Short mmCIF file of C-alpha atoms in Angstrom, two decimals:
data_model
loop_
_atom_site.label_atom_id
_atom_site.label_comp_id
_atom_site.label_asym_id
_atom_site.label_seq_id
_atom_site.Cartn_x
_atom_site.Cartn_y
_atom_site.Cartn_z
CA MET A 1 297.40 277.22 74.75
CA SER A 2 298.35 273.80 76.64
CA ALA A 3 296.47 272.10 74.59
CA LYS A 4 298.25 269.75 72.63
CA VAL A 5 295.57 267.89 70.57
CA ARG A 6 292.91 270.56 68.00
CA LEU A 7 289.77 268.99 67.37
CA TYR A 8 286.97 270.31 64.70
CA VAL A 9 283.73 269.14 65.90
CA ASP A 10 280.57 269.59 64.32
CA HIS A 11 279.29 270.80 67.33
CA PRO A 12 277.86 273.73 69.42
CA LEU A 13 281.02 275.97 71.43
CA GLY A 14 280.18 277.46 73.73
CA ALA A 15 280.32 278.22 77.77
CA GLY A 16 279.68 275.04 80.29
CA GLN A 17 279.11 273.07 76.77
CA SER A 18 279.86 269.52 76.45
CA VAL A 19 280.78 267.92 74.02
CA PRO A 20 279.87 264.82 72.97
CA LEU A 21 282.64 262.86 70.61
CA ASP A 22 281.88 260.12 68.77
CA ARG A 23 283.41 256.93 68.23
CA ASP A 24 286.26 257.76 65.80
CA GLN A 25 287.16 260.33 68.08
CA ALA A 26 287.09 258.79 71.21
CA HIS A 27 289.50 256.41 69.83
CA TYR A 28 291.39 259.31 68.28
CA LEU A 29 291.37 260.96 71.85
CA PHE A 30 291.91 259.06 74.52
CA GLY A 31 293.25 255.24 71.88
CA VAL A 32 296.56 257.71 69.62
CA MET A 33 296.83 260.98 71.29
CA ARG A 34 296.02 259.25 75.05
CA LEU A 35 294.88 261.86 76.49
CA ALA A 36 292.05 261.14 80.67
CA VAL A 37 289.90 262.67 82.00
CA GLY A 38 290.86 266.30 82.59
CA ALA A 39 293.35 267.04 79.82
CA ALA A 40 293.12 269.98 77.31
CA VAL A 41 291.61 269.44 73.85
CA ALA A 42 291.27 272.69 71.40
CA LEU A 43 288.46 272.48 70.11
CA PHE A 44 286.65 274.45 66.50
CA ASN A 45 283.97 274.74 65.22
CA GLY A 46 283.88 276.34 61.48
CA ARG A 47 281.69 278.95 63.35
CA ASP A 48 282.14 280.23 67.22
CA GLY A 49 285.61 280.15 67.02
CA GLU A 50 288.56 277.80 69.09
CA TRP A 51 287.83 277.47 72.49
CA GLN A 52 289.63 275.25 74.91
CA ALA A 53 287.64 272.22 76.41
CA GLU A 54 288.82 269.70 79.61
CA VAL A 55 288.31 265.60 78.88
CA ALA A 56 285.43 265.36 81.34
CA GLU A 57 284.45 261.50 80.31
CA ALA A 58 286.47 258.67 78.02
CA GLY A 59 285.44 255.78 77.23
CA LYS A 60 286.10 253.48 74.71
CA ARG A 61 283.58 253.92 72.33
CA GLY A 62 282.78 257.62 72.94
CA GLY A 63 283.36 259.82 75.64
CA VAL A 64 282.88 264.22 76.46
CA LEU A 65 284.83 267.32 76.03
CA ALA A 66 282.79 270.28 78.85
CA CYS A 67 283.66 273.67 76.65
CA VAL A 68 285.78 275.89 79.13
CA ALA A 69 287.11 279.29 77.73
CA GLN A 70 287.54 280.47 74.27
CA SER A 71 290.16 280.93 73.12
CA LYS A 72 290.51 282.89 69.82
CA PRO A 73 286.93 284.48 67.89
CA LEU A 74 286.15 282.90 64.28
CA GLN A 75 288.53 284.22 61.60
CA LEU A 76 287.04 284.25 58.65
CA PRO A 77 288.85 284.22 55.60
CA PRO A 78 287.93 286.59 52.38
CA ASP A 79 285.38 285.52 49.56
CA LEU A 80 288.08 283.32 47.65
CA TRP A 81 286.87 280.80 46.26
CA LEU A 82 290.08 278.31 45.30
CA LEU A 83 288.53 276.12 41.52
CA PHE A 84 290.49 273.45 39.93
CA ALA A 85 290.96 270.73 37.57
CA PRO A 86 291.16 267.37 39.60
CA ILE A 87 294.05 265.42 38.41
CA LYS A 88 295.87 262.86 40.29
CA LYS A 89 295.59 261.54 44.15
CA ALA A 90 297.33 262.45 46.04
CA ARG A 91 298.30 266.44 44.22
CA THR A 92 294.80 267.34 44.48
CA ASP A 93 294.87 266.39 48.28
CA PHE A 94 297.42 268.38 48.08
CA ILE A 95 295.50 270.85 46.37
CA VAL A 96 292.61 270.50 48.89
CA GLU A 97 295.20 270.64 51.82
CA LYS A 98 296.42 273.63 51.21
CA ALA A 99 293.12 276.41 50.17
CA ALA A 100 292.09 275.55 53.48
CA GLU A 101 295.53 276.57 54.84
CA MET A 102 295.95 279.26 52.57
CA GLY A 103 292.22 280.47 53.41
CA ALA A 104 289.93 279.68 50.46
CA ALA A 105 286.54 280.16 51.64
CA ARG A 106 285.50 277.29 49.74
CA ILE A 107 286.58 275.14 47.15
CA LEU A 108 285.83 274.11 43.48
CA PRO A 109 286.83 270.89 42.16
CA VAL A 110 285.99 271.38 38.56
CA ALA A 111 286.25 268.99 34.84
CA THR A 112 287.44 271.02 31.75
CA ASP A 113 287.73 269.92 28.48
CA PHE A 114 290.54 268.16 28.93
CA THR A 115 290.15 267.08 32.76
CA ASN A 116 290.96 263.59 32.77
CA SER A 117 289.94 262.12 36.09
CA GLU A 118 285.97 261.86 35.88
CA ARG A 119 285.57 261.15 39.85
CA ILE A 120 286.66 262.26 43.19
CA ARG A 121 285.35 261.73 46.81
CA GLN A 122 284.08 264.92 48.51
CA ASP A 123 283.55 263.56 51.96
CA ARG A 124 288.01 262.40 51.35
CA LEU A 125 288.78 265.91 49.93
CA GLN A 126 286.47 267.26 52.63
CA ALA A 127 287.94 265.62 55.74
CA HIS A 128 291.64 266.82 54.18
CA ALA A 129 290.41 270.17 54.75
CA VAL A 130 289.11 270.19 58.17
CA GLU A 131 292.69 268.29 58.91
CA ALA A 132 293.78 270.58 57.13
CA ALA A 133 292.22 273.78 59.34
CA GLU A 134 293.75 271.27 63.08
CA GLN A 135 297.07 271.65 61.78
CA CYS A 136 297.39 275.13 60.90
CA GLY A 137 295.18 277.18 63.49
CA GLY A 138 292.70 277.99 61.67
CA THR A 139 288.59 278.12 62.69
CA TYR A 140 287.68 277.63 59.67
CA VAL A 141 286.52 275.14 56.83
CA PRO A 142 285.88 275.97 53.95
CA GLU A 143 283.57 274.26 52.45
CA VAL A 144 284.62 271.80 48.93
CA THR A 145 281.58 271.54 46.41
CA GLU A 146 281.17 268.22 43.95
CA LEU A 147 281.97 268.32 41.04
CA GLN A 148 280.73 269.43 38.37
CA LYS A 149 281.87 271.42 35.04
CA LEU A 150 283.59 274.37 34.38
CA ALA A 151 281.59 275.75 32.30
CA ALA A 152 278.18 274.68 33.43
CA LEU A 153 279.70 276.87 36.72
CA LEU A 154 280.32 279.06 34.45
CA ASP A 155 276.81 280.12 33.34
CA HIS A 156 276.21 280.39 36.11
CA TRP A 157 278.36 282.50 37.25
CA PRO A 158 278.13 285.10 39.97
CA ALA A 159 278.11 289.08 38.95
CA ASP A 160 279.22 290.02 41.50
CA ARG A 161 282.88 287.58 41.45
CA GLN A 162 286.18 288.96 39.97
CA LEU A 163 287.41 285.65 39.04
CA MET A 164 291.90 285.46 37.69
CA PHE A 165 292.21 282.87 35.54
CA CYS A 166 296.04 281.49 36.07
CA ASP A 167 296.65 281.21 31.64
CA GLU A 168 299.57 278.81 31.03
CA ALA A 169 299.34 279.97 27.90
CA GLU A 170 300.62 283.21 29.16
CA VAL A 171 303.38 281.91 30.87
CA GLY A 172 305.29 285.11 31.50
CA GLN A 173 303.72 287.47 29.03
CA ARG A 174 302.53 289.59 32.26
CA LEU A 175 303.26 289.54 36.74
CA PHE A 176 299.88 290.26 38.05
CA LEU A 177 296.54 291.63 39.02
CA ASP A 178 297.40 295.36 38.74
CA SER A 179 296.26 298.01 40.75
CA ALA A 180 293.69 298.34 38.18
CA ASP A 181 292.40 294.74 39.71
CA SER A 182 293.15 295.59 42.66
CA GLY A 183 290.23 298.16 42.88
CA ALA A 184 287.65 294.96 42.84
CA ALA A 185 289.17 293.93 45.96
CA ALA A 186 285.88 294.37 48.25
CA GLY A 187 283.40 291.85 46.62
CA PRO A 188 283.92 288.45 45.63
CA TRP A 189 286.80 287.29 43.80
CA ALA A 190 287.62 282.90 42.68
CA ILE A 191 291.03 281.85 41.17
CA LEU A 192 291.12 278.97 38.68
CA ILE A 193 293.87 276.84 37.93
CA GLY A 194 293.74 275.08 35.17
CA PRO A 195 295.10 271.88 34.18
CA GLU A 196 297.66 269.43 32.77
CA GLY A 197 296.88 269.81 29.59
CA GLY A 198 295.59 273.26 30.35
CA PHE A 199 292.38 274.51 28.72
CA SER A 200 291.25 274.39 25.62
CA PRO A 201 290.83 276.94 22.06
CA ALA A 202 287.10 276.53 23.21
CA GLU A 203 287.86 277.85 27.54
CA ARG A 204 290.11 279.88 26.71
CA LYS A 205 288.30 281.85 24.86
CA ARG A 206 285.15 282.05 26.46
CA LEU A 207 287.31 283.71 29.33
CA HIS A 208 289.79 285.55 27.77
CA ALA A 209 286.26 286.96 26.80
CA MET A 210 284.60 287.34 30.42
CA PRO A 211 283.25 290.47 31.61
CA HIS A 212 285.13 289.77 35.09
CA THR A 213 287.94 288.09 33.75
CA HIS A 214 291.97 288.44 35.46
CA VAL A 215 294.36 287.06 33.01
CA VAL A 216 297.82 286.28 35.50
CA SER A 217 300.82 284.84 34.61
CA LEU A 218 302.95 283.12 37.05
CA GLY A 219 306.28 283.03 36.12
CA PRO A 220 308.23 281.87 33.53
CA ARG A 221 307.83 278.66 33.85
CA ILE A 222 305.68 275.65 33.80
CA LEU A 223 304.30 275.22 37.16
CA ARG A 224 302.23 271.55 38.38
CA ALA A 225 298.98 272.49 38.75
CA ASP A 226 299.74 271.86 42.59
CA THR A 227 302.62 274.54 43.20
CA ALA A 228 300.17 276.93 40.43
CA ALA A 229 297.08 277.01 43.59
CA VAL A 230 299.57 278.00 46.08
CA ALA A 231 301.43 280.43 44.56
CA ALA A 232 298.14 281.50 42.48
CA MET A 233 296.93 282.44 46.19
CA THR A 234 300.18 284.03 47.96
CA LEU A 235 299.82 286.42 44.95
CA TRP A 236 296.46 286.51 45.59
CA GLN A 237 296.08 286.53 49.67
CA HIS A 238 299.25 289.21 49.32
CA THR A 239 297.53 291.35 46.85
CA LEU A 240 294.09 291.53 47.90
CA GLY A 241 293.60 289.66 50.95
CA ASP A 242 294.75 289.08 54.30
CA TRP A 243 298.70 288.76 54.08
CA MET B 1 308.12 271.78 19.24
CA SER B 2 306.61 267.52 18.75
CA ALA B 3 309.04 266.17 21.67
CA LYS B 4 307.18 264.71 24.23
CA VAL B 5 310.30 263.53 26.57
CA ARG B 6 312.33 266.03 27.91
CA LEU B 7 315.33 264.47 29.30
CA TYR B 8 317.65 265.58 31.34
CA VAL B 9 321.42 264.28 30.31
CA ASP B 10 324.68 265.29 32.07
CA HIS B 11 326.88 265.17 27.98
CA PRO B 12 327.74 268.45 26.47
CA LEU B 13 325.44 269.74 23.47
CA GLY B 14 325.57 271.79 20.37
CA ALA B 15 324.85 270.56 16.62
CA GLY B 16 325.49 267.80 14.99
CA GLN B 17 326.82 266.33 19.66
CA SER B 18 325.97 262.50 19.43
CA VAL B 19 324.47 261.83 23.70
CA PRO B 20 325.95 257.86 24.31
CA LEU B 21 322.13 256.64 26.38
CA ASP B 22 323.64 254.73 29.46
CA ARG B 23 321.22 251.77 30.76
CA ASP B 24 317.95 253.74 32.25
CA GLN B 25 318.36 256.19 30.25
CA ALA B 26 317.31 254.03 27.80
CA HIS B 27 315.10 251.00 29.57
CA TYR B 28 312.84 254.91 29.47
CA LEU B 29 312.86 256.14 25.98
CA PHE B 30 312.60 252.99 24.48
CA GLY B 31 311.13 250.72 26.91
CA VAL B 32 308.57 253.09 28.28
CA MET B 33 308.48 256.22 26.31
CA ARG B 34 308.57 253.38 23.18
CA LEU B 35 310.37 255.35 21.13
CA ALA B 36 312.00 255.15 17.45
CA VAL B 37 314.85 254.98 15.53
CA GLY B 38 314.44 258.87 14.38
CA ALA B 39 310.99 260.13 17.63
CA ALA B 40 312.55 263.78 18.68
CA VAL B 41 313.59 264.29 22.26
CA ALA B 42 313.85 267.07 23.50
CA LEU B 43 317.62 267.57 25.87
CA PHE B 44 318.81 270.29 28.46
CA ASN B 45 321.83 269.48 30.96
CA GLY B 46 322.06 273.10 32.56
CA ARG B 47 324.79 274.42 31.01
CA ASP B 48 323.87 274.37 27.04
CA GLY B 49 320.15 275.18 27.14
CA GLU B 50 317.28 273.01 25.39
CA TRP B 51 318.16 271.11 21.88
CA GLN B 52 315.80 268.85 20.30
CA ALA B 53 317.60 265.87 19.73
CA GLU B 54 316.56 262.56 17.44
CA VAL B 55 316.91 259.24 18.38
CA ALA B 56 320.09 257.70 15.51
CA GLU B 57 320.86 254.26 17.40
CA ALA B 58 318.50 252.11 19.90
CA GLY B 59 319.07 249.83 22.21
CA LYS B 60 317.88 247.77 25.40
CA ARG B 61 321.29 248.54 27.22
CA GLY B 62 321.29 251.88 26.20
CA GLY B 63 321.27 254.49 23.06
CA VAL B 64 322.51 257.38 20.97
CA LEU B 65 321.03 260.61 20.54
CA ALA B 66 321.93 263.45 17.26
CA CYS B 67 321.58 266.92 18.33
CA VAL B 68 319.51 268.82 15.73
CA ALA B 69 319.18 272.50 16.45
CA GLN B 70 319.07 274.20 19.83
CA SER B 71 315.33 274.74 20.24
CA LYS B 72 315.50 277.67 24.14
CA PRO B 73 318.68 279.27 25.15
CA LEU B 74 319.84 278.65 28.55
CA GLN B 75 318.27 280.64 31.51
CA LEU B 76 319.22 280.40 34.27
CA PRO B 77 317.71 281.69 38.39
CA PRO B 78 317.93 284.03 39.47
CA ASP B 79 320.61 283.73 41.95
CA LEU B 80 318.35 282.15 45.41
CA TRP B 81 318.95 279.67 47.95
CA LEU B 82 316.21 277.78 50.07
CA LEU B 83 317.33 276.87 53.01
CA PHE B 84 314.98 274.62 55.23
CA ALA B 85 314.10 272.66 57.96
CA PRO B 86 313.96 268.64 55.76
CA ILE B 87 310.88 266.99 57.01
CA LYS B 88 309.09 263.34 56.68
CA LYS B 89 310.93 262.28 53.41
CA ALA B 90 306.81 263.35 51.31
CA ARG B 91 306.48 266.59 51.96
CA THR B 92 310.94 267.24 52.14
CA ASP B 93 310.46 265.39 48.19
CA PHE B 94 308.20 268.02 47.97
CA ILE B 95 309.67 270.90 48.74
CA VAL B 96 312.71 270.49 46.91
CA GLU B 97 310.30 269.55 43.66
CA LYS B 98 308.32 273.04 44.42
CA ALA B 99 312.29 274.48 44.33
CA ALA B 100 312.99 273.15 41.02
CA GLU B 101 309.60 274.47 39.87
CA MET B 102 309.66 277.97 41.44
CA GLY B 103 313.43 278.76 40.26
CA ALA B 104 315.83 278.56 42.61
CA ALA B 105 319.67 277.92 41.94
CA ARG B 106 320.56 275.77 44.87
CA ILE B 107 318.41 273.79 48.17
CA LEU B 108 320.40 273.28 50.82
CA PRO B 109 318.70 271.40 53.74
CA VAL B 110 319.34 272.73 57.17
CA ALA B 111 319.82 270.67 60.82
CA THR B 112 318.10 273.44 63.02
CA ASP B 113 317.94 272.53 66.87
CA PHE B 114 314.71 271.09 66.09
CA THR B 115 315.21 269.04 63.47
CA ASN B 116 313.73 265.68 63.70
CA SER B 117 315.37 264.35 60.88
CA GLU B 118 319.67 263.24 61.30
CA ARG B 119 319.35 262.29 57.74
CA ILE B 120 319.23 263.31 54.64
CA ARG B 121 319.22 260.80 50.77
CA GLN B 122 320.82 263.60 49.17
CA ASP B 123 321.05 261.38 46.12
CA ARG B 124 317.58 260.75 45.84
CA LEU B 125 317.21 265.34 45.93
CA GLN B 126 318.86 265.05 43.02
CA ALA B 127 316.46 263.52 41.47
CA HIS B 128 314.05 265.37 42.12
CA ALA B 129 315.16 268.63 40.80
CA VAL B 130 316.35 266.89 37.86
CA GLU B 131 312.72 265.14 37.36
CA ALA B 132 311.16 268.62 37.91
CA ALA B 133 313.85 270.45 36.22
CA GLU B 134 312.04 268.16 33.07
CA GLN B 135 308.48 269.19 33.67
CA CYS B 136 308.61 273.05 34.30
CA GLY B 137 310.12 272.75 31.33
CA GLY B 138 313.68 274.80 33.61
CA THR B 139 317.06 274.33 31.35
CA TYR B 140 318.78 274.81 34.74
CA VAL B 141 319.03 272.70 37.31
CA PRO B 142 319.09 273.55 41.03
CA GLU B 143 321.92 272.05 42.71
CA VAL B 144 320.97 270.09 45.74
CA THR B 145 323.37 270.18 49.02
CA GLU B 146 324.41 267.52 51.64
CA LEU B 147 322.88 268.42 54.98
CA GLN B 148 324.76 270.84 56.78
CA LYS B 149 323.80 271.76 59.55
CA LEU B 150 322.15 276.30 60.61
CA ALA B 151 324.90 277.18 63.16
CA ALA B 152 327.33 276.02 60.28
CA LEU B 153 326.47 277.93 57.48
CA LEU B 154 325.54 280.93 59.67
CA ASP B 155 328.96 281.14 60.65
CA HIS B 156 330.00 280.88 57.19
CA TRP B 157 327.40 283.39 55.87
CA PRO B 158 328.61 285.63 52.96
CA ALA B 159 328.24 289.47 53.71
CA ASP B 160 326.71 290.37 50.20
CA ARG B 161 323.21 287.44 50.72
CA GLN B 162 320.95 288.56 51.93
CA LEU B 163 318.01 286.19 53.96
CA MET B 164 314.46 286.00 53.77
CA PHE B 165 313.57 284.39 57.68
CA CYS B 166 310.31 283.33 57.47
CA ASP B 167 309.60 282.99 61.24
CA GLU B 168 306.00 281.75 61.66
CA ALA B 169 305.99 283.86 65.42
CA GLU B 170 305.82 286.86 63.39
CA VAL B 171 302.95 284.55 61.59
CA GLY B 172 299.98 287.94 61.02
CA GLN B 173 303.27 291.04 61.98
CA ARG B 174 304.27 291.86 58.45
CA LEU B 175 303.28 291.77 55.04
CA PHE B 176 306.35 291.59 53.25
CA LEU B 177 309.59 292.51 51.82
CA ASP B 178 309.03 296.90 51.66
CA SER B 179 310.30 298.42 49.72
CA ALA B 180 313.43 299.51 51.35
CA ASP B 181 314.35 295.37 50.92
CA SER B 182 314.11 295.49 47.06
CA GLY B 183 316.65 297.77 47.34
CA ALA B 184 318.85 294.49 48.48
CA ALA B 185 317.42 293.07 44.60
CA ALA B 186 319.94 293.06 42.95
CA GLY B 187 322.10 290.96 44.51
CA PRO B 188 322.23 287.42 45.91
CA TRP B 189 318.79 286.62 48.08
CA ALA B 190 318.19 283.46 50.54
CA ILE B 191 315.10 282.07 51.74
CA LEU B 192 315.08 280.65 55.46
CA ILE B 193 312.18 278.23 55.94
CA GLY B 194 311.78 276.58 59.71
CA PRO B 195 311.12 273.15 60.37
CA GLU B 196 307.36 272.15 62.35
CA GLY B 197 308.52 272.73 65.69
CA GLY B 198 309.37 276.57 64.68
CA PHE B 199 312.90 277.84 65.63
CA SER B 200 314.26 278.20 69.04
CA PRO B 201 314.86 281.37 71.51
CA ALA B 202 318.62 281.64 70.35
CA GLU B 203 318.14 280.40 66.87
CA ARG B 204 316.46 283.08 66.30
CA LYS B 205 318.43 286.34 68.48
CA ARG B 206 321.13 284.85 65.76
CA LEU B 207 319.01 285.25 62.90
CA HIS B 208 317.42 288.58 64.23
CA ALA B 209 320.25 289.90 64.55
CA MET B 210 322.44 289.69 61.17
CA PRO B 211 322.51 292.28 59.39
CA HIS B 212 321.06 291.22 56.22
CA THR B 213 318.37 289.51 57.84
CA HIS B 214 315.07 290.74 56.69
CA VAL B 215 311.77 289.04 58.59
CA VAL B 216 309.28 287.95 56.70
CA SER B 217 305.39 287.11 57.62
CA LEU B 218 303.24 284.88 55.73
CA GLY B 219 299.60 285.13 56.67
CA PRO B 220 297.41 285.51 60.16
CA ARG B 221 297.69 281.58 59.59
CA ILE B 222 300.17 278.77 60.32
CA LEU B 223 301.49 277.18 56.91
CA ARG B 224 303.73 274.16 56.83
CA ALA B 225 306.91 274.24 55.69
CA ASP B 226 306.20 272.71 52.95
CA THR B 227 303.11 274.99 51.79
CA ALA B 228 305.58 278.40 53.47
CA ALA B 229 307.92 277.42 50.68
CA VAL B 230 307.04 277.78 47.90
CA ALA B 231 304.78 280.88 49.51
CA ALA B 232 308.36 282.34 50.21
CA MET B 233 309.81 281.76 46.99
CA THR B 234 305.63 283.01 45.70
CA LEU B 235 306.33 286.40 47.14
CA TRP B 236 310.06 287.02 46.74
CA GLN B 237 310.35 286.12 42.63
CA HIS B 238 307.24 288.73 42.60
CA THR B 239 308.73 291.27 44.10
CA LEU B 240 312.11 290.62 44.40
CA GLY B 241 313.17 288.06 41.36
CA ASP B 242 311.41 286.89 37.90
CA TRP B 243 308.00 287.12 37.28
#
């Protein structure tokens, strides 16, 4: 592939399709990356795979790209949700970036009993997921949902979705998903990473009692939430996912 | 454990042992954390396990802690080296932090043919490893070595050390360490993570030709170096390490 720039656009892609650029995109392609008419750009929109395109018009406030040929089919990640309790800003950004790289289908910030952060900027986190998808060569962008209460999410937990519960109180207690867990590989899954202060006793009791919960330990050292997120997604992808 | 503060000290720990504090440590314990005489502090030095101590003297420029009782034995990580090519500052810091959390015994920054960073601050990276060990409850601090050329390191590669080579050119090609690799579990290992631009053809050829190289793929998406480091250490610890 000759394109050095890879861009997410919210526009249909296909043979002969023209893709208009907004001001920010034009600034990035023509101001920052210094592309001229005829230059190659790789595009994806999360639905139509990856397309090689050429700059057809370049301006300060906009421009047009012309799709040339599809370079990758759409590759959806496994149906894996990542639930995590927001932590400090930089580490929350990091978790979203890593979830997109590692191949989560959906990213759900949840407020737990011991969560300190009351608010998130959903739009900013979604932009991080887009940027990570641009970087990692993915053709899919996971949706980042608004912050919701963990208890409310569990109230309406989908009956067919398995839950990998990374309980730091179980440090060193158990290795990982066993073959019985693997039997549930076909269906949808979610991974739940706790906040820095851990889960409350009430939350732990409820999570342990749920029929689709799989309690997992992430080794003998206590991992920060961002490390735990990457480690848990690695184990899941390796055992049950698309690695 | 009642101690809220966990501190690395470069001093022997043992029953009845007094531990003098330098100016920075005194500032942190008494100025920032507001501890007074009699307050509990958990100490480790990488050699003697974790000890519960009490503040015996508190001053602006120094102080003394008195060891009370050992609360954890020394737990050494597996003999795992992490070799990585330094990238942007924040992500290099992150790799060192994660390597300490995940349980690497030694962290070796290496300059590859395509490495952009010419310099590292070894003292700053070592401080990050100490801080991560303080946070994660470990009793060991991995040594961060000075930057060295990958080629020079391979010239004197230890005959008994297996090498897990995370080659991004193999994306999607192979799952992971197989049972044949696991046969080498007993001996020492190293993980090698490439720079953002990948390895040079000459480096790849040499690495593939080495007798103890195990080529590993980290899934179908291209991972950033910092993500790859955590993912590779997770797979190694899960398959061959202490998880």
